[in-house]
XYZ file of C-alpha atoms in Angstrom:
771
model
C -24.822 -9.585 -38.331
C -26.351 -6.778 -40.447
C -26.389 -4.415 -37.473
C -22.767 -5.164 -36.618
C -21.671 -4.658 -40.219
C -23.479 -1.347 -40.462
C -21.880 -0.128 -37.238
C -18.390 -1.033 -38.441
C -18.951 0.693 -41.792
C -20.250 3.809 -40.015
C -17.223 4.012 -37.739
C -14.844 3.509 -40.669
C -16.617 6.225 -42.655
C -16.451 8.652 -39.715
C -12.707 8.020 -39.328
C -12.164 8.580 -43.086
C -14.176 11.830 -43.136
C -12.444 13.227 -40.053
C -8.981 12.312 -41.402
C -9.502 13.820 -44.840
C -11.581 16.799 -43.781
C -9.322 18.256 -41.106
C -7.158 20.263 -43.559
C -9.864 22.858 -44.222
C -9.938 23.840 -40.534
C -6.202 24.583 -40.276
C -4.914 28.198 -40.330
C -3.326 29.405 -43.543
C 0.274 28.235 -43.909
C 0.138 25.786 -41.007
C 0.857 22.066 -41.290
C 0.027 19.330 -38.794
C 3.023 17.628 -37.237
C 2.374 13.867 -37.387
C 5.519 12.431 -35.778
C 9.176 11.582 -36.323
C 11.352 8.576 -37.022
C 14.990 7.924 -36.159
C 17.454 5.704 -37.996
C 20.898 5.124 -36.469
C 23.760 4.056 -38.737
C 26.755 2.421 -37.054
C 29.450 -0.134 -37.950
C 28.525 -3.769 -37.338
C 30.977 -3.973 -34.443
C 29.373 -1.037 -32.595
C 26.487 -1.454 -30.148
C 24.347 1.580 -30.966
C 21.378 0.541 -28.844
C 22.113 3.039 -25.984
C 22.164 6.059 -28.313
C 19.141 4.773 -30.249
C 17.100 4.488 -27.041
C 18.198 7.947 -25.882
C 17.574 9.452 -29.327
C 14.058 8.041 -29.570
C 13.177 9.786 -26.311
C 14.256 13.069 -27.926
C 12.434 12.791 -31.243
C 9.199 11.293 -29.898
C 7.360 14.574 -29.448
C 3.601 14.729 -28.697
C 1.255 14.692 -31.701
C -2.506 14.974 -32.185
C -4.312 12.302 -34.266
C -6.220 13.861 -37.152
C -9.592 12.487 -36.054
C -9.188 14.121 -32.652
C -8.133 17.429 -34.280
C -11.224 17.250 -36.544
C -13.426 16.796 -33.486
C -11.690 19.730 -31.775
C -12.936 22.047 -34.522
C -16.576 20.905 -34.342
C -18.740 23.649 -32.905
C -22.166 22.052 -33.402
C -24.093 21.348 -30.223
C -24.254 17.567 -30.593
C -20.753 16.867 -31.891
C -19.214 19.568 -29.730
C -20.860 18.206 -26.593
C -20.069 14.548 -27.377
C -16.514 15.318 -28.406
C -15.599 17.655 -25.590
C -13.300 15.026 -24.073
C -12.234 13.538 -27.443
C -11.112 16.653 -29.279
C -7.482 17.741 -29.054
C -5.766 20.922 -30.156
C -3.520 20.489 -33.226
C 0.266 20.339 -32.927
C 1.689 22.435 -35.781
C 4.982 21.829 -37.501
C 7.753 24.229 -36.472
C 10.448 24.735 -39.143
C 13.083 25.149 -36.436
C 12.268 21.754 -34.927
C 14.452 19.750 -37.333
C 17.552 21.883 -36.770
C 17.093 21.981 -33.014
C 16.617 18.241 -32.653
C 19.540 17.488 -34.960
C 21.804 19.485 -32.667
C 20.242 17.753 -29.666
C 20.890 14.337 -31.219
C 24.587 15.191 -31.661
C 24.741 16.402 -28.049
C 22.950 13.303 -26.811
C 25.326 11.060 -28.733
C 28.314 12.823 -27.165
C 26.744 12.433 -23.719
C 26.556 8.680 -24.335
C 30.216 8.472 -25.462
C 29.738 8.665 -29.261
C 31.793 11.831 -29.699
C 32.066 11.988 -33.478
C 28.501 11.767 -34.738
C 26.567 13.369 -37.578
C 22.829 14.038 -37.457
C 20.646 15.077 -40.382
C 16.929 15.126 -41.203
C 14.449 15.109 -44.054
C 10.848 16.355 -44.157
C 8.031 14.021 -45.133
C 5.368 16.398 -46.479
C 1.808 15.621 -47.570
C 0.553 18.862 -49.125
C -3.000 17.608 -49.688
C -3.522 16.468 -46.082
C -1.483 19.431 -44.750
C 0.794 17.193 -42.631
C 4.559 17.057 -42.141
C 6.705 14.427 -40.468
C 10.469 14.392 -39.856
C 12.840 11.505 -40.605
C 16.095 11.824 -38.656
C 19.353 10.033 -39.433
C 22.247 9.700 -37.008
C 25.660 8.303 -37.949
C 27.913 7.202 -35.096
C 31.199 5.400 -34.710
C 32.612 3.393 -31.834
C 31.865 4.743 -28.365
C 34.709 6.160 -26.246
C 35.579 4.322 -23.042
C 37.092 5.485 -19.765
C 40.889 5.007 -19.746
C 41.505 6.353 -16.250
C 40.054 8.533 -13.502
C 42.335 10.955 -11.633
C 41.627 13.282 -8.697
C 42.911 16.839 -8.229
C 41.529 17.921 -4.830
C 43.531 20.723 -3.256
C 42.255 20.311 0.332
C 44.075 17.371 1.897
C 41.380 16.210 4.331
C 38.676 16.260 1.688
C 41.049 14.628 -0.806
C 41.597 11.734 1.600
C 37.845 11.353 2.145
C 37.208 11.171 -1.606
C 40.100 8.752 -2.050
C 38.597 6.482 0.600
C 35.288 6.555 -1.291
C 36.838 5.842 -4.696
C 36.670 2.084 -4.215
C 32.883 2.243 -4.676
C 33.065 4.606 -7.641
C 30.460 4.213 -10.385
C 33.110 5.121 -12.982
C 35.093 2.039 -14.017
C 37.972 1.899 -16.501
C 37.019 0.103 -19.692
C 33.350 1.081 -19.455
C 31.622 3.365 -21.958
C 31.758 7.074 -21.184
C 28.361 8.363 -20.034
C 27.431 11.821 -18.789
C 24.606 10.299 -16.748
C 27.141 8.191 -14.830
C 29.285 11.236 -14.157
C 26.284 12.972 -12.637
C 25.402 9.873 -10.617
C 28.963 9.718 -9.280
C 28.777 13.356 -8.171
C 25.496 12.643 -6.397
C 26.990 9.565 -4.719
C 29.956 11.544 -3.423
C 27.657 14.300 -2.159
C 25.586 11.784 -0.148
C 28.641 10.004 1.252
C 30.429 13.219 2.227
C 27.320 14.657 3.878
C 27.163 11.456 5.899
C 30.740 12.221 7.022
C 29.877 15.715 8.203
C 30.265 17.887 5.086
C 26.923 19.648 5.473
C 27.689 22.478 2.993
C 29.209 20.243 0.326
C 27.295 19.789 -2.933
C 27.952 17.577 -5.931
C 27.714 20.696 -8.082
C 31.043 21.757 -6.534
C 32.775 18.885 -8.361
C 33.553 19.037 -12.059
C 35.030 16.551 -14.557
C 37.541 17.361 -17.285
C 37.697 14.892 -20.190
C 40.784 14.473 -22.405
C 40.609 12.405 -25.616
C 43.790 13.699 -27.270
C 46.203 10.905 -28.061
C 43.777 8.200 -26.966
C 42.294 5.702 -29.397
C 38.594 5.721 -28.402
C 39.644 6.429 -24.817
C 38.894 9.206 -22.311
C 41.074 10.376 -19.427
C 38.859 11.874 -16.679
C 40.047 14.387 -14.119
C 37.859 15.251 -11.126
C 38.473 18.610 -9.457
C 36.749 21.185 -7.284
C 35.107 24.216 -8.842
C 36.671 27.610 -8.257
C 33.498 28.867 -6.537
C 33.691 26.420 -3.625
C 33.645 27.987 -0.135
C 35.816 27.160 2.878
C 32.823 25.828 4.806
C 32.251 23.250 2.082
C 35.752 21.877 2.664
C 35.248 21.301 6.412
C 33.170 18.662 8.211
C 30.643 20.398 10.474
C 30.007 19.695 14.155
C 26.907 20.489 16.187
C 27.554 23.204 18.792
C 24.040 23.444 20.319
C 20.795 21.490 20.021
C 17.748 23.686 20.720
C 14.270 22.140 20.720
C 11.218 24.399 20.298
C 8.628 21.800 21.326
C 5.587 24.117 21.132
C 6.436 25.994 17.972
C 3.725 27.797 16.025
C 4.587 29.320 12.655
C 2.559 32.433 13.399
C 4.539 32.997 16.619
C 8.116 32.576 15.526
C 9.636 34.689 18.263
C 10.162 33.193 21.652
C 7.666 34.113 24.332
C 8.974 35.606 27.575
C 7.019 33.022 29.544
C 8.724 30.057 27.885
C 11.021 27.939 30.044
C 14.257 26.293 28.965
C 14.996 22.795 30.240
C 18.474 21.352 29.842
C 18.608 17.580 29.494
C 21.434 15.422 28.171
C 22.874 18.314 26.137
C 19.532 19.439 24.705
C 18.004 22.862 25.354
C 14.238 22.304 25.358
C 12.167 25.504 25.117
C 8.503 25.207 26.068
C 5.780 26.941 28.058
C 3.779 23.917 29.171
C 5.940 20.960 28.283
C 3.582 18.156 27.285
C 6.228 15.471 26.955
C 9.035 14.424 29.236
C 12.496 15.716 28.342
C 14.090 12.249 28.306
C 11.756 11.137 25.505
C 12.803 14.030 23.292
C 16.417 13.220 24.111
C 15.849 9.621 22.993
C 14.195 10.723 19.757
C 16.814 13.282 18.683
C 19.974 11.453 17.645
C 22.299 14.487 17.844
C 24.263 15.751 20.837
C 26.547 18.796 21.088
C 29.945 17.885 19.656
C 28.595 15.301 17.189
C 29.421 15.518 13.511
C 26.588 16.291 11.173
C 25.319 13.082 9.546
C 22.489 12.727 7.046
C 21.481 9.370 8.561
C 21.246 10.912 12.043
C 19.094 13.698 10.641
C 16.693 11.203 9.037
C 16.655 9.009 12.149
C 15.724 12.007 14.294
C 12.868 13.008 11.982
C 11.557 9.452 11.865
C 11.694 8.995 15.649
C 9.969 12.310 16.278
C 7.254 11.344 13.802
C 6.774 7.992 15.536
C 5.948 9.803 18.773
C 2.604 10.583 17.064
C 2.437 13.984 18.752
C 3.541 16.502 16.133
C 1.991 17.665 12.881
C 5.019 19.807 11.964
C 8.654 18.687 12.389
C 11.607 20.626 11.056
C 15.367 20.346 11.770
C 17.200 23.545 10.842
C 20.978 24.069 10.828
C 22.442 27.557 11.109
C 26.037 28.673 10.706
C 28.019 29.797 13.736
C 29.854 33.005 12.915
C 32.785 32.226 15.192
C 33.944 29.195 13.254
C 33.845 27.567 9.813
C 33.020 24.104 11.164
C 30.228 24.693 13.705
C 26.438 24.494 13.357
C 23.546 25.181 15.677
C 20.643 22.763 15.319
C 17.163 24.128 16.039
C 14.332 21.563 16.111
C 10.871 23.030 15.543
C 7.936 20.906 16.731
C 4.267 21.857 16.391
C 2.006 19.684 18.576
C -0.915 17.892 16.968
C -4.349 17.701 18.560
C -3.906 15.619 21.681
C -7.354 14.011 21.569
C -9.308 13.173 18.432
C -12.407 11.175 17.682
C -13.633 10.028 14.299
C -16.315 7.722 13.069
C -18.170 6.186 10.152
C -21.858 5.540 9.751
C -23.257 3.483 6.911
C -25.864 1.007 5.753
C -25.307 -2.543 4.541
C -27.392 -4.697 2.226
C -26.678 -8.120 0.733
C -28.364 -10.438 -1.704
C -29.782 -12.488 1.188
C -32.169 -9.551 1.765
C -30.481 -8.477 4.980
C -30.264 -4.771 5.696
C -29.045 -2.695 8.614
C -26.856 0.102 9.983
C -23.115 -0.090 10.590
C -21.199 2.177 12.952
C -17.497 2.525 13.595
C -15.582 4.990 15.760
C -12.008 5.675 16.841
C -10.887 7.699 19.855
C -7.227 8.678 20.074
C -5.178 10.185 22.894
C -1.651 11.018 21.725
C -0.114 11.599 25.150
C -2.118 9.605 27.649
C 0.389 9.572 30.540
C 2.689 12.407 29.508
C 5.207 10.095 27.855
C 3.948 10.164 24.217
C 1.847 7.076 24.835
C -0.647 6.550 22.012
C -3.970 5.264 23.301
C -6.555 4.119 20.774
C -10.096 2.953 21.454
C -11.964 1.465 18.482
C -15.491 0.164 18.199
C -17.488 -1.338 15.372
C -21.125 -2.295 15.487
C -23.339 -3.815 12.809
C -26.988 -4.778 13.114
C -28.864 -6.584 10.340
C -32.483 -7.601 9.958
C -34.416 -9.480 7.316
C -36.288 -7.374 4.768
C -39.663 -9.045 4.651
C -41.929 -11.081 6.883
C -39.694 -12.318 9.727
C -41.833 -15.428 10.073
C -40.351 -16.726 6.818
C -36.719 -16.206 7.794
C -34.654 -18.655 9.815
C -32.490 -15.884 11.223
C -34.506 -12.642 11.165
C -32.004 -10.531 13.138
C -28.294 -10.609 13.903
C -25.549 -8.324 15.134
C -21.773 -8.064 15.372
C -20.257 -5.853 18.071
C -16.581 -5.234 18.735
C -14.580 -3.010 21.071
C -10.800 -2.842 21.351
C -8.185 -0.705 23.078
C -4.461 -0.376 22.415
C -1.724 1.415 24.336
C 1.467 1.985 22.335
C 4.569 3.241 24.163
C 7.462 4.708 22.123
C 10.110 2.547 23.767
C 10.906 -1.098 24.410
C 9.907 -2.463 27.807
C 12.313 -5.350 28.177
C 13.084 -7.573 31.158
C 16.730 -6.569 30.863
C 18.414 -3.182 30.616
C 20.567 -2.009 27.782
C 20.650 0.041 24.592
C 18.874 -2.548 22.447
C 17.028 0.156 20.513
C 20.116 2.069 19.324
C 19.939 2.778 15.606
C 16.243 1.930 15.319
C 13.937 4.312 13.483
C 10.886 3.113 15.368
C 10.335 0.968 18.458
C 7.183 0.541 20.496
C 5.750 -1.628 23.214
C 2.118 -2.504 22.531
C -0.587 -3.636 24.930
C -3.928 -4.628 23.429
C -7.244 -5.773 24.883
C -10.518 -6.329 23.103
C -13.814 -8.108 23.020
C -16.121 -9.220 20.243
C -19.701 -10.473 20.306
C -21.798 -11.976 17.557
C -25.471 -12.657 18.240
C -28.431 -13.886 16.255
C -32.061 -14.631 16.774
C -33.489 -17.964 15.556
C -37.075 -18.224 14.353
C -37.979 -21.642 15.811
C -40.964 -22.258 13.528
C -38.499 -22.527 10.596
C -36.684 -25.413 12.324
C -39.645 -27.672 13.068
C -38.248 -30.640 11.167
C -34.838 -30.309 12.791
C -36.348 -30.036 16.275
C -38.404 -33.178 15.699
C -35.460 -35.111 14.216
C -33.207 -34.239 17.168
C -36.042 -34.863 19.682
C -35.595 -31.476 21.330
C -38.598 -31.552 23.667
C -38.095 -28.154 25.346
C -37.974 -26.338 22.022
C -40.983 -28.292 20.824
C -42.930 -27.175 23.874
C -41.991 -23.537 23.169
C -43.358 -23.857 19.657
C -46.543 -25.431 20.927
C -47.076 -22.544 23.324
C -46.123 -19.867 20.755
C -45.899 -20.606 17.030
C -43.776 -17.456 16.548
C -41.307 -18.248 19.335
C -37.699 -17.094 18.879
C -34.476 -17.994 20.665
C -31.160 -16.165 20.994
C -27.728 -17.626 20.333
C -24.434 -15.742 20.662
C -20.696 -16.169 21.016
C -18.294 -13.716 22.612
C -14.514 -13.531 22.765
C -12.147 -11.628 25.041
C -8.514 -11.211 24.104
C -5.310 -9.568 25.293
C -1.781 -9.353 23.909
C 1.589 -7.862 24.784
C 4.465 -7.346 22.374
C 6.940 -5.166 20.523
C 7.288 -3.516 17.115
C 10.450 -2.057 15.607
C 11.924 -0.698 12.377
C 15.551 -0.233 11.425
C 14.856 0.869 7.857
C 11.635 2.456 6.648
C 10.317 -0.299 4.329
C 10.754 -3.128 6.870
C 8.781 -3.606 10.082
C 8.979 -6.433 12.634
C 6.602 -7.292 15.424
C 6.707 -10.011 18.027
C 4.022 -10.722 20.606
C 5.242 -13.260 23.150
C 1.872 -13.168 24.899
C -1.521 -13.629 23.224
C -4.528 -14.739 25.276
C -8.035 -15.484 23.989
C -11.088 -16.666 25.884
C -14.207 -17.680 23.979
C -17.602 -18.716 25.276
C -20.960 -19.195 23.528
C -24.213 -18.223 25.174
C -27.607 -19.881 24.589
C -30.939 -19.949 26.373
C -30.808 -23.729 26.687
C -28.698 -26.784 25.993
C -31.183 -27.874 23.341
C -30.619 -24.667 21.444
C -26.920 -25.534 21.249
C -27.845 -28.985 19.968
C -30.019 -27.360 17.316
C -27.170 -25.113 16.210
C -24.893 -28.134 15.803
C -27.460 -30.038 13.763
C -27.761 -27.041 11.424
C -24.042 -26.810 10.822
C -23.779 -23.440 12.505
C -20.918 -24.911 14.517
C -18.504 -27.559 13.384
C -17.839 -30.513 15.612
C -20.961 -32.568 14.998
C -19.221 -35.566 16.547
C -17.050 -33.704 19.042
C -16.016 -30.287 20.255
C -15.935 -27.487 17.706
C -15.327 -23.836 16.988
C -18.265 -22.632 19.090
C -17.373 -24.473 22.274
C -15.710 -22.809 25.251
C -12.040 -22.200 24.539
C -8.918 -20.767 26.175
C -6.103 -20.078 23.727
C -2.589 -18.711 24.209
C 0.700 -18.569 22.328
C 3.319 -16.274 20.717
C 3.250 -14.668 17.267
C 5.721 -13.011 14.905
C 5.017 -10.638 12.014
C 7.193 -9.276 9.219
C 6.200 -6.529 6.780
C 8.025 -5.131 3.771
C 6.584 -2.170 1.872
C 8.755 -0.800 -0.942
C 6.371 2.160 -1.308
C 8.053 3.604 1.809
C 11.548 3.376 0.318
C 13.416 6.572 -0.548
C 13.798 5.776 -4.232
C 10.574 5.748 -6.235
C 10.118 2.861 -8.661
C 7.379 1.825 -11.111
C 7.506 -1.619 -9.480
C 6.248 -1.649 -5.884
C 5.941 -4.640 -3.552
C 4.122 -5.219 -0.291
C 4.716 -8.354 1.776
C 3.122 -9.249 5.093
C 4.039 -12.554 6.730
C 2.694 -13.713 10.088
C 3.377 -16.852 12.095
C 1.184 -17.778 15.062
C 1.619 -20.661 17.484
C -1.497 -21.562 19.466
C -2.215 -23.853 22.392
C -5.966 -24.285 22.852
C -7.882 -25.868 25.694
C -11.369 -26.677 24.416
C -14.121 -27.360 26.944
C -17.716 -28.566 26.457
C -20.369 -25.904 26.934
C -23.703 -25.992 28.713
C -24.517 -29.125 30.714
C -22.371 -31.250 28.402
C -25.269 -33.556 27.611
C -23.177 -35.164 24.879
C -20.704 -36.328 27.525
C -17.664 -34.991 25.694
C -14.223 -34.789 27.266
C -12.093 -31.650 27.099
C -9.593 -31.534 24.231
C -6.217 -29.924 23.636
C -5.567 -28.506 20.192
C -2.156 -27.182 19.207
C -1.449 -25.732 15.794
C 0.841 -23.389 13.909
C -0.787 -20.830 11.633
C 1.335 -19.169 8.915
C -0.292 -16.430 6.822
C 1.107 -14.575 3.812
C -0.125 -11.495 1.951
C 1.780 -10.569 -1.246
C 0.971 -7.522 -3.386
C 2.582 -6.139 -6.522
C 1.895 -2.752 -8.112
C 3.192 -1.912 -11.593
C 2.773 1.748 -12.560
C 3.009 2.168 -16.326
C 2.369 5.920 -16.283
C 0.629 8.584 -14.253
C -2.688 7.176 -15.537
C -2.245 3.385 -15.665
C -1.471 0.922 -12.882
C -1.729 -2.867 -12.560
C -2.322 -4.171 -9.013
C -2.243 -7.816 -7.962
C -2.551 -9.722 -4.711
C -2.193 -13.244 -3.292
C -3.429 -13.899 0.252
C -3.138 -17.329 1.843
C -3.069 -18.964 5.275
C -3.501 -22.325 6.989
C -3.770 -23.751 10.516
C -1.612 -26.894 10.718
C -2.265 -28.982 13.852
C 0.327 -30.762 15.971
C -2.518 -32.546 17.747
C -5.286 -34.641 16.182
C -7.394 -31.645 15.153
C -7.013 -27.915 14.561
C -9.843 -26.372 16.579
C -9.539 -22.655 15.804
C -11.526 -20.032 17.774
C -14.598 -18.776 15.951
C -13.351 -15.236 15.266
C -9.896 -16.447 14.151
C -11.230 -18.589 11.303
C -10.902 -17.460 7.698
C -13.876 -16.182 5.709
C -14.099 -14.931 2.158
C -16.268 -12.546 0.175
C -17.114 -8.892 0.674
C -15.848 -5.488 -0.516
C -12.125 -6.215 0.080
C -12.139 -9.875 -0.935
C -14.204 -11.649 -3.617
C -16.488 -8.770 -4.490
C -18.989 -10.892 -6.381
C -20.006 -12.673 -3.158
C -21.422 -11.547 0.181
C -19.206 -11.913 3.285
C -19.074 -15.585 4.328
C -20.942 -16.473 1.164
C -18.519 -19.223 0.114
C -17.137 -22.463 1.459
C -15.748 -24.331 3.030
C -14.781 -26.018 -0.238
C -17.761 -27.057 -2.348
C -20.199 -26.787 0.567
C -23.409 -25.030 -0.444
C -24.599 -22.229 1.883
C -27.767 -22.971 3.856
C -29.894 -19.934 3.142
C -28.198 -16.564 3.435
C -27.611 -16.109 7.140
C -25.076 -13.992 8.950
C -23.625 -15.972 11.827
C -22.832 -18.403 9.184
C -24.070 -21.782 8.402
C -20.793 -22.703 6.750
C -18.590 -19.943 5.312
C -15.671 -20.623 7.680
C -12.394 -22.504 7.296
C -8.862 -22.827 8.613
C -7.380 -22.743 5.070
C -7.558 -19.634 2.901
C -6.514 -18.815 -0.640
C -7.547 -15.694 -2.520
C -6.026 -13.767 -5.398
C -7.014 -10.491 -7.042
C -5.986 -8.656 -10.200
C -7.008 -5.072 -10.974
C -6.176 -2.717 -13.842
C -6.605 0.911 -12.805
C -6.941 3.898 -15.138
C -7.075 7.507 -13.954
C -8.340 9.788 -16.759
C -8.426 12.807 -14.424
C -6.874 13.234 -10.944
C -10.131 12.837 -9.021
C -11.577 9.837 -10.906
C -10.221 6.327 -11.357
C -11.721 3.469 -13.378
C -10.930 -0.201 -12.770
C -11.410 -3.646 -14.293
C -10.842 -6.512 -11.874
C -11.079 -10.245 -11.302
C -11.052 -12.189 -8.014
C -10.667 -15.873 -7.172
C -10.482 -17.883 -3.955
C -12.184 -19.984 -1.303
C -11.797 -21.331 2.234
C -11.416 -24.966 3.276
C -11.022 -27.174 6.339
C -7.799 -29.003 7.184
C -7.884 -31.618 9.944
C -10.663 -29.686 11.661
C -12.950 -32.726 12.070
C -12.351 -36.308 13.066
C -14.270 -37.500 9.990
C -13.949 -36.248 6.375
C -16.288 -33.425 5.326
C -17.225 -31.896 1.928
C -15.294 -28.809 2.973
C -11.916 -30.549 3.432
C -8.960 -29.257 1.411
C -7.764 -31.540 -1.382
C -5.117 -30.586 -3.950
C -6.896 -32.717 -6.564
C -10.035 -30.564 -6.256
C -8.304 -27.224 -5.658
C -8.945 -25.662 -9.080
C -12.530 -26.935 -9.280
C -13.342 -25.425 -5.881
C -12.045 -21.932 -6.632
C -14.797 -19.335 -6.850
C -14.237 -16.534 -9.373
C -15.825 -13.199 -10.210
C -15.119 -10.221 -12.459
C -16.307 -6.668 -12.542
C -15.761 -2.982 -13.161
C -15.553 -0.071 -10.763
C -15.118 3.651 -10.340
C -13.308 5.503 -7.562
C -13.657 9.114 -6.487
C -10.455 10.419 -4.896
C -11.198 13.305 -2.542
C -7.612 13.378 -1.172
C -8.747 12.753 2.397
C -11.113 9.929 1.330
C -11.403 7.502 -1.572
C -14.956 6.345 -2.355
C -15.100 3.043 -4.253
C -18.060 1.719 -6.246
C -17.728 -1.759 -7.762
C -20.106 -3.977 -9.702
C -18.983 -7.616 -9.629
C -20.578 -10.669 -11.195
C -19.902 -14.236 -9.968
C -18.505 -16.396 -12.760
C -17.803 -19.710 -11.055
C -19.454 -20.923 -7.848
C -17.996 -24.179 -6.459
C -21.334 -25.225 -4.924
C -23.228 -24.916 -8.211
C -23.076 -28.698 -8.609
C -25.607 -28.922 -5.782
C -28.994 -28.942 -7.543
C -30.856 -28.365 -4.262
C -29.322 -24.891 -3.897
C -29.068 -23.237 -7.338
C -26.374 -20.522 -7.348
C -27.175 -16.846 -7.531
C -25.038 -15.281 -10.244
C -26.651 -11.861 -10.213
C -24.189 -8.915 -10.191
C -23.443 -7.384 -6.802
C -23.181 -3.673 -6.071
C -20.368 -2.773 -3.652
C -19.895 0.616 -1.974
C -16.733 0.918 0.117
C -13.988 3.311 1.215
C -10.367 2.955 0.129
C -8.828 0.570 -2.386
C -9.644 -3.137 -2.116
C -5.900 -3.802 -1.669
């Protein structure tokens, strides 16, 4: 208590000294500006809140706290070095500031409809502290409202267009006059008219005249064209030619003599060695000769060209045709990207179970595999882990996870029927995917002596007798394939449907007894029947929906991301090995909805609050939901609950059996996780974060008999694991490096006295944001 009191007194004394002692550092005749206040006087019947809000934005000018100014003037080594980031240059009072802001307040009031206003100010001076503040007063009466809106457009065609658009006008009679709304209405008309072909029209070519004479608190608005408007602005423009420079390089603007010109469907395609078929460019570019210019067609063309994944530079340029006031030539410049690329990541992994090993990932991309803008991607990820220490004392001394997948994405819809089903779509692809995944581990048999004896596994017992350090290998592999479609009509929304998904799974073991041992250890579920590590053939359709407001045109401090997936699976589960348990094959059918919701609130350029809820469940139509091993949910790791290792929790309150990788426990067909993170960016390249995570996995109708890992609403809150931590991110533009330190707070299995929980903080090194 004495230490704390002394610290508080010291901080208070430092603040007092810095506040009182700053005056001696100021230049002669200068005063610190310490802020302004605004008081608005209005009759009781007048709502002055709009002008008060707008006025506060004007008078709230930046200031420098005195303690930070004091630290700015410290030149001593210690204080100067410690206060380098705390000190701030003083903001001096400017005598002209009061007059200027008073005039601005009157102007702002008029812009908000309070035409007859009076602004004044008084100085609040503290000669001893050398500070000055300004107290502003603004007197306003009732705001003027719009009586009527009239149009005076001399060109008849344009006048009719504007008249047709007037029904959606932002200016309504009876509403308060606002200059901001007038500007918004001009911008609306500009966008609408450009969509109707008026390429050269600008909202700046419209002006409003306001008349208040003879009107009691009313304004008559007249919209007219400016005198400087050109004839081209009054005419809708049509496209005369569409020229595509598909191999454009900025350094070589002029056309090469060796370039060829291909005419296809009205397009003139100029290229030397055309890498892409002409019909694909014709599909991507929405314009044809004779079409009216439309802003939506322009954006659709850019989006479709970008979705071909072949060009790093795309530009649509419109040039005037001298022979007419209503004709444009469209020139599309396309710079090809690298056709083939390969990238990779190499890292090391370590977890609190004392497992360590390398991790490798690579991606190979071919952007034009068959000459039709087909995007081929080959991805691989490999991780190998071994026990740090004497392997004889580890149940699972070595393990590995190996995956390889390929995807072919075609920029069109392959449908069993013909037709223009993709008209108006920004993006549409047909996707074919194949992949395989293998997880393998080595068992140290001398650590399972009691289990081998209890299960009467004679072959394994003989191996131990012959070699006390005998090991055995157990693995499971999965092969999958899918065929489906993805499409977008607007940028924030994406749909995908895969009518065909096939998965084949098969475990591999040196003997049937080894499989029996794995079941007795809980490595596989299904102690009484078939389980997640038995042979399985699964098929069924899936649908996915994604909404990402960050891709919308209009920026907002509130951003949402939603990903919803619905899978329907029909599984045929077969016994593995020699089927010594005498089990019959089972059919398992289930529906698996999954939802990922994220919300980002950006308070300023420095502060952001990010939150996430991720949940999913496999609901069976049959007696049990037997989900393939690699399709089960797990929790923990750098992008989940950061205070726990991957697969370090669940299902439910189940306690993990030593820290192994293939996972005694750690799997479920029910998932719930939520994350909250406050992010602060003091400088552009560095971001700090405080976060908390919660979640777990459970089982739902996965076993014929109840298990400790079954989901129960009554125990839901008690079985949620939680952690909290801090982190730092280094933003290198092309890569974000994330370092987090997370400490477990609540561990659902801590009630199990036989396995005391490990609540030591975890160090996490990862790339990219957690969500």
